[in-house]
Amino acid sequence: MNTLRVGLAGCGEMGSNLARKCHSLDDASVVAVYDPVEESAVKLGGELGAKACSSYTDMLGEVDAVIIAAPNDLHAPMTIEAAHSGKHIFCEKPMALSVADCDAMIDSAEKAGVKLMVGQVLRLLPAFWKTAGIISSGELGAPFGISVTRLASVDGIVKGWRKTRKHTGGIIYEVHVHELDFMRHVMGEAKSVYAGIGHFTPSQVEYEDVAFIQIHYANGGIGTLHCGVSSSFARHTMMIQCEKGTLTNGGFSGSICYSHFGEDPTTIQISDIQKEDGYHEEIRSWVESIVKDAPMVFTARDGRAAIELAQAAYISA
């Protein structure tokens, strides 16, 4: 295949970042962009030398593949339209707002013979990539417990359409499918999910601002997730208990600390972890899956599994 012609649907902050990463690759070029806010498309198109299209359908006619970074409720219809047009798809998380929509997306891609990847990028960010590597190495034994806290104030994490129920589906879909995906990545498949959610602060969001989720895994382990936009302190922490020891993770900054029972801990500063930028890696993996038939770092079925957990939490609550 010659250089992959890529289009972008959604020229906001995340979409623009993904497009720039894609445009930097040797095997791909962003040649067309679309956003309902014409000014946004024209600005990014000018930066990348890409055509600013007047509609999503028109843009699909210009490309071989598409990055979808539109509001969450549009992910399913846009993916299905792209698949029907024979275009490969990278869909920003969350994959969709129901398991049924995820299944329709996967079915459309499989029938069309196109690649579909969902951007569960948290796995590729330094602290989480390193944490997963330590756990999967078996150094601490099998994991049996994981506790994750991710809290922020609403203004620190959601803006614009991301404050609406219609476009996001709620805070668990909008943000915390990241944590649900990572917890599954470490612990394996879930067998039951319990949740309590509520809206307790004056935050201007149309959905819950806090959630407590408990997951029982098929391996016998248990996980808890405390998340939301109801805190005046931003916090992202994790503890994983294993048969031979324990690991703590400071999230986006700080350190990873782990030890065996009765031994001094090993500490790794997150800023010292050397790896490829996670957003670059996920887009590179998607492009290489198309042009080289290489395996993806995560798949549409990983995206579906995260939605299944989020949907179960809402049903439980």
XYZ file of C-alpha atoms in Angstrom:
317
model
C 0.000 0.000 0.000
C 1.171 3.550 -0.716
C 0.985 6.208 2.003
C -2.254 5.717 3.950
C -4.630 8.622 3.383
C -6.216 9.434 6.739
C -9.145 11.687 7.621
C -10.033 13.162 10.995
C -13.606 13.568 12.255
C -13.574 15.986 15.179
C -10.956 18.742 15.296
C -11.002 19.383 19.043
C -8.001 19.056 21.323
C -7.831 15.253 21.319
C -8.607 14.830 17.632
C -6.037 17.438 16.642
C -3.399 15.755 18.810
C -4.099 12.353 17.241
C -4.030 13.844 13.741
C -0.637 15.441 14.360
C 0.751 12.135 15.656
C -0.614 10.346 12.595
C 0.697 12.978 10.181
C 4.218 12.512 11.591
C 4.335 8.839 10.549
C 6.169 7.707 7.418
C 3.314 5.427 6.312
C 0.399 7.860 6.753
C -0.706 11.364 5.893
C -3.739 13.282 7.149
C -5.286 14.557 3.923
C -8.791 15.595 5.043
C -10.493 16.843 8.205
C -14.079 17.514 9.244
C -15.673 19.321 12.164
C -19.160 20.845 12.404
C -17.391 24.004 13.586
C -15.977 24.983 10.203
C -13.376 27.295 11.698
C -11.805 24.396 13.633
C -11.526 22.250 10.509
C -10.086 25.086 8.426
C -7.488 25.906 11.085
C -6.258 22.326 11.525
C -6.474 21.638 7.803
C -4.262 24.636 7.152
C -1.722 23.427 9.699
C -1.527 19.920 8.217
C -2.067 20.778 4.566
C -5.327 18.804 4.659
C -8.653 19.530 2.974
C -11.344 20.922 5.285
C -14.479 19.023 4.248
C -18.038 20.268 4.572
C -19.445 16.940 5.822
C -18.310 13.641 7.293
C -19.637 11.739 4.286
C -17.693 13.986 1.905
C -14.523 13.442 3.933
C -14.871 9.659 3.702
C -14.669 10.015 -0.068
C -11.161 11.484 0.260
C -9.482 8.881 2.488
C -8.520 5.249 3.117
C -8.951 5.441 6.890
C -10.489 7.709 9.498
C -9.769 8.819 13.056
C -13.038 9.448 14.918
C -12.710 11.938 17.774
C -16.279 13.229 17.807
C -18.674 13.282 20.800
C -19.256 9.822 22.257
C -22.818 9.397 21.006
C -21.562 9.729 17.409
C -18.889 7.037 17.639
C -21.178 4.169 16.636
C -22.955 5.782 13.650
C -19.725 7.304 12.337
C -17.853 4.003 12.661
C -20.614 2.066 10.920
C -20.783 4.594 8.071
C -17.009 4.451 7.651
C -17.011 0.644 7.608
C -19.799 0.583 5.027
C -17.594 2.901 2.934
C -14.668 0.479 3.233
C -12.569 2.718 5.486
C -10.334 1.564 8.324
C -11.239 3.165 11.653
C -9.510 4.431 14.767
C -12.220 5.348 17.295
C -11.334 7.422 20.321
C -12.608 6.035 23.631
C -15.263 5.327 24.761
C -16.029 2.949 21.929
C -19.775 3.645 22.212
C -22.504 4.113 24.812
C -23.848 0.545 24.836
C -22.610 -2.981 24.281
C -25.172 -3.355 21.493
C -23.614 -0.429 19.622
C -20.137 -1.898 20.131
C -21.321 -5.187 18.652
C -22.798 -3.372 15.651
C -19.506 -1.540 15.106
C -17.451 -4.733 15.281
C -19.877 -6.553 12.998
C -19.762 -3.749 10.421
C -15.957 -3.683 10.415
C -15.646 -7.456 10.145
C -18.151 -7.666 7.286
C -16.352 -4.849 5.440
C -12.915 -6.365 6.052
C -11.560 -3.170 7.633
C -9.483 -2.631 10.768
C -11.158 -1.134 13.845
C -9.168 0.014 16.863
C -10.344 1.827 20.003
C -8.032 4.277 21.779
C -7.679 2.886 25.301
C -4.412 4.804 25.612
C -4.035 4.687 29.413
C -2.321 1.308 29.033
C 0.460 3.009 27.061
C 1.165 5.942 29.383
C 4.458 5.493 31.284
C 3.254 4.671 34.808
C 0.574 2.259 33.634
C 2.725 0.611 30.968
C 5.448 -0.010 33.568
C 2.955 -1.205 36.175
C 1.401 -3.722 33.793
C 4.863 -4.976 32.864
C 5.831 -5.584 36.489
C 2.584 -7.417 37.232
C 2.646 -9.513 34.045
C 6.267 -10.534 34.729
C 5.031 -12.528 37.725
C 7.660 -10.979 39.987
C 5.043 -10.226 42.642
C 2.948 -13.312 41.957
C -0.631 -13.344 40.752
C -2.682 -10.199 41.497
C -5.734 -10.628 43.716
C -6.715 -7.047 44.495
C -6.654 -3.692 42.727
C -7.827 -0.362 44.122
C -7.908 2.737 41.904
C -8.809 6.326 42.777
C -9.164 8.976 40.088
C -10.756 12.212 41.207
C -10.737 15.796 39.962
C -12.814 18.935 39.941
C -15.206 19.244 37.035
C -13.388 22.222 35.518
C -10.151 20.284 35.565
C -11.372 17.455 33.388
C -14.587 18.146 31.428
C -15.627 21.123 29.329
C -18.188 21.944 26.640
C -20.155 18.978 25.312
C -18.321 16.743 27.766
C -20.588 18.097 30.517
C -23.748 16.752 28.852
C -25.436 13.400 29.406
C -26.566 13.168 25.774
C -23.109 13.426 24.246
C -21.074 11.584 26.896
C -23.352 8.975 28.450
C -22.019 9.932 31.902
C -18.672 10.276 33.657
C -17.924 6.537 33.664
C -18.170 6.363 29.874
C -16.552 9.746 29.302
C -13.471 9.306 31.501
C -13.323 6.163 33.560
C -13.520 3.512 30.859
C -9.761 4.174 30.974
C -9.481 2.817 34.508
C -11.938 -0.027 33.876
C -9.889 -1.088 30.861
C -6.604 -0.970 32.756
C -8.018 -2.902 35.692
C -9.202 -5.608 33.285
C -5.797 -5.541 31.563
C -4.155 -6.426 34.888
C -6.807 -8.605 36.531
C -8.495 -10.374 33.619
C -12.188 -10.781 32.877
C -14.895 -9.725 35.324
C -17.738 -11.911 36.553
C -19.778 -9.288 38.449
C -19.976 -5.521 38.872
C -21.602 -3.457 41.640
C -21.791 0.340 41.733
C -23.141 3.330 43.578
C -23.258 6.726 41.873
C -24.593 10.177 42.680
C -24.402 13.914 42.081
C -23.522 15.765 45.279
C -21.639 18.969 44.416
C -22.650 22.179 42.584
C -20.649 21.033 39.534
C -22.343 21.959 36.266
C -22.561 18.507 34.724
C -25.751 16.726 33.709
C -24.687 13.375 35.144
C -23.198 11.780 38.255
C -20.131 13.451 39.744
C -18.940 10.493 41.820
C -18.987 6.718 41.437
C -17.865 3.803 43.581
C -17.502 0.589 41.587
C -16.601 -2.894 42.829
C -15.646 -5.650 40.407
C -15.260 -9.361 41.115
C -12.944 -11.038 38.631
C -12.969 -14.547 37.214
C -9.583 -15.248 38.845
C -11.153 -14.688 42.279
C -9.680 -11.211 42.664
C -11.533 -8.038 43.598
C -11.187 -4.485 42.308
C -12.526 -1.126 43.439
C -12.714 2.143 41.510
C -13.502 5.469 43.210
C -13.864 8.104 40.522
C -15.538 11.320 39.487
C -15.378 15.106 39.268
C -16.472 15.915 42.811
C -13.121 16.583 44.491
C -11.268 19.825 45.158
C -8.071 17.727 45.100
C -6.938 16.009 41.912
C -5.807 12.470 42.643
C -4.909 9.432 40.558
C -3.526 6.540 42.578
C -3.505 2.776 42.390
C -2.588 -0.162 44.618
C -2.269 -3.724 43.350
C -1.984 -6.554 45.874
C -0.334 -9.758 44.703
C 0.553 -13.114 46.231
C 4.178 -12.124 46.909
C 3.941 -8.377 47.442
C 2.281 -5.068 46.647
C 2.655 -2.259 44.093
C 1.526 1.356 44.296
C 1.288 3.717 41.337
C 1.160 7.515 41.530
C -0.786 7.945 38.305
C 0.428 10.600 35.902
C 3.222 11.795 38.210
C 5.107 10.715 41.299
C 6.428 7.181 41.473
C 5.808 3.459 41.281
C 6.750 1.622 44.451
C 6.686 -2.151 44.889
C 8.059 -4.702 47.310
C 7.947 -8.327 48.332
C 6.742 -9.127 51.822
C 9.502 -8.441 54.352
C 11.783 -6.648 51.864
C 12.691 -3.029 51.206
C 10.673 -1.421 48.408
C 11.888 -0.602 44.919
C 10.942 2.899 43.763
C 10.775 4.074 40.153
C 10.185 7.735 39.373
C 7.569 8.015 36.659
C 9.535 10.842 35.052
C 12.469 8.422 34.593
C 10.479 5.867 32.576
C 11.636 5.964 28.960
C 9.134 4.875 26.339
C 7.405 6.012 23.172
C 4.689 8.638 23.624
C 1.471 6.703 24.240
C -0.668 8.627 21.743
C 1.986 8.235 19.065
C 2.236 4.507 19.854
C -1.486 3.822 19.563
C -1.803 5.652 16.236
C 1.372 4.027 14.909
C 0.033 0.605 15.912
C -3.252 1.279 14.109
C -1.503 2.436 10.929
C 0.879 -0.543 10.980
C -2.056 -2.924 11.424
C -3.392 -1.571 8.119
C -0.240 -1.201 6.024
C 1.767 -4.118 7.489
C -1.005 -6.324 8.951
C 0.778 -6.012 12.318
C -1.070 -6.834 15.555
C -2.737 -3.903 17.347
C -1.663 -2.939 20.857
C -5.349 -3.164 21.792
C -8.417 -4.075 19.813
C -12.056 -3.219 19.296
C -12.928 -6.105 21.602
C -10.906 -4.434 24.367
C -12.974 -1.306 23.765
C -16.161 -3.362 23.943
C -15.086 -5.005 27.205
C -14.589 -1.589 28.832
C -18.077 -0.533 27.734
C -19.530 -3.774 29.083
C -18.058 -2.953 32.502
C -19.291 0.663 32.387
C -22.763 -0.409 31.291
C -22.904 -2.998 34.075
C -21.962 -0.309 36.611
C -24.814 1.937 35.474
C -27.282 -0.957 35.514
C -26.169 -1.922 39.030
C -26.472 1.646 40.299
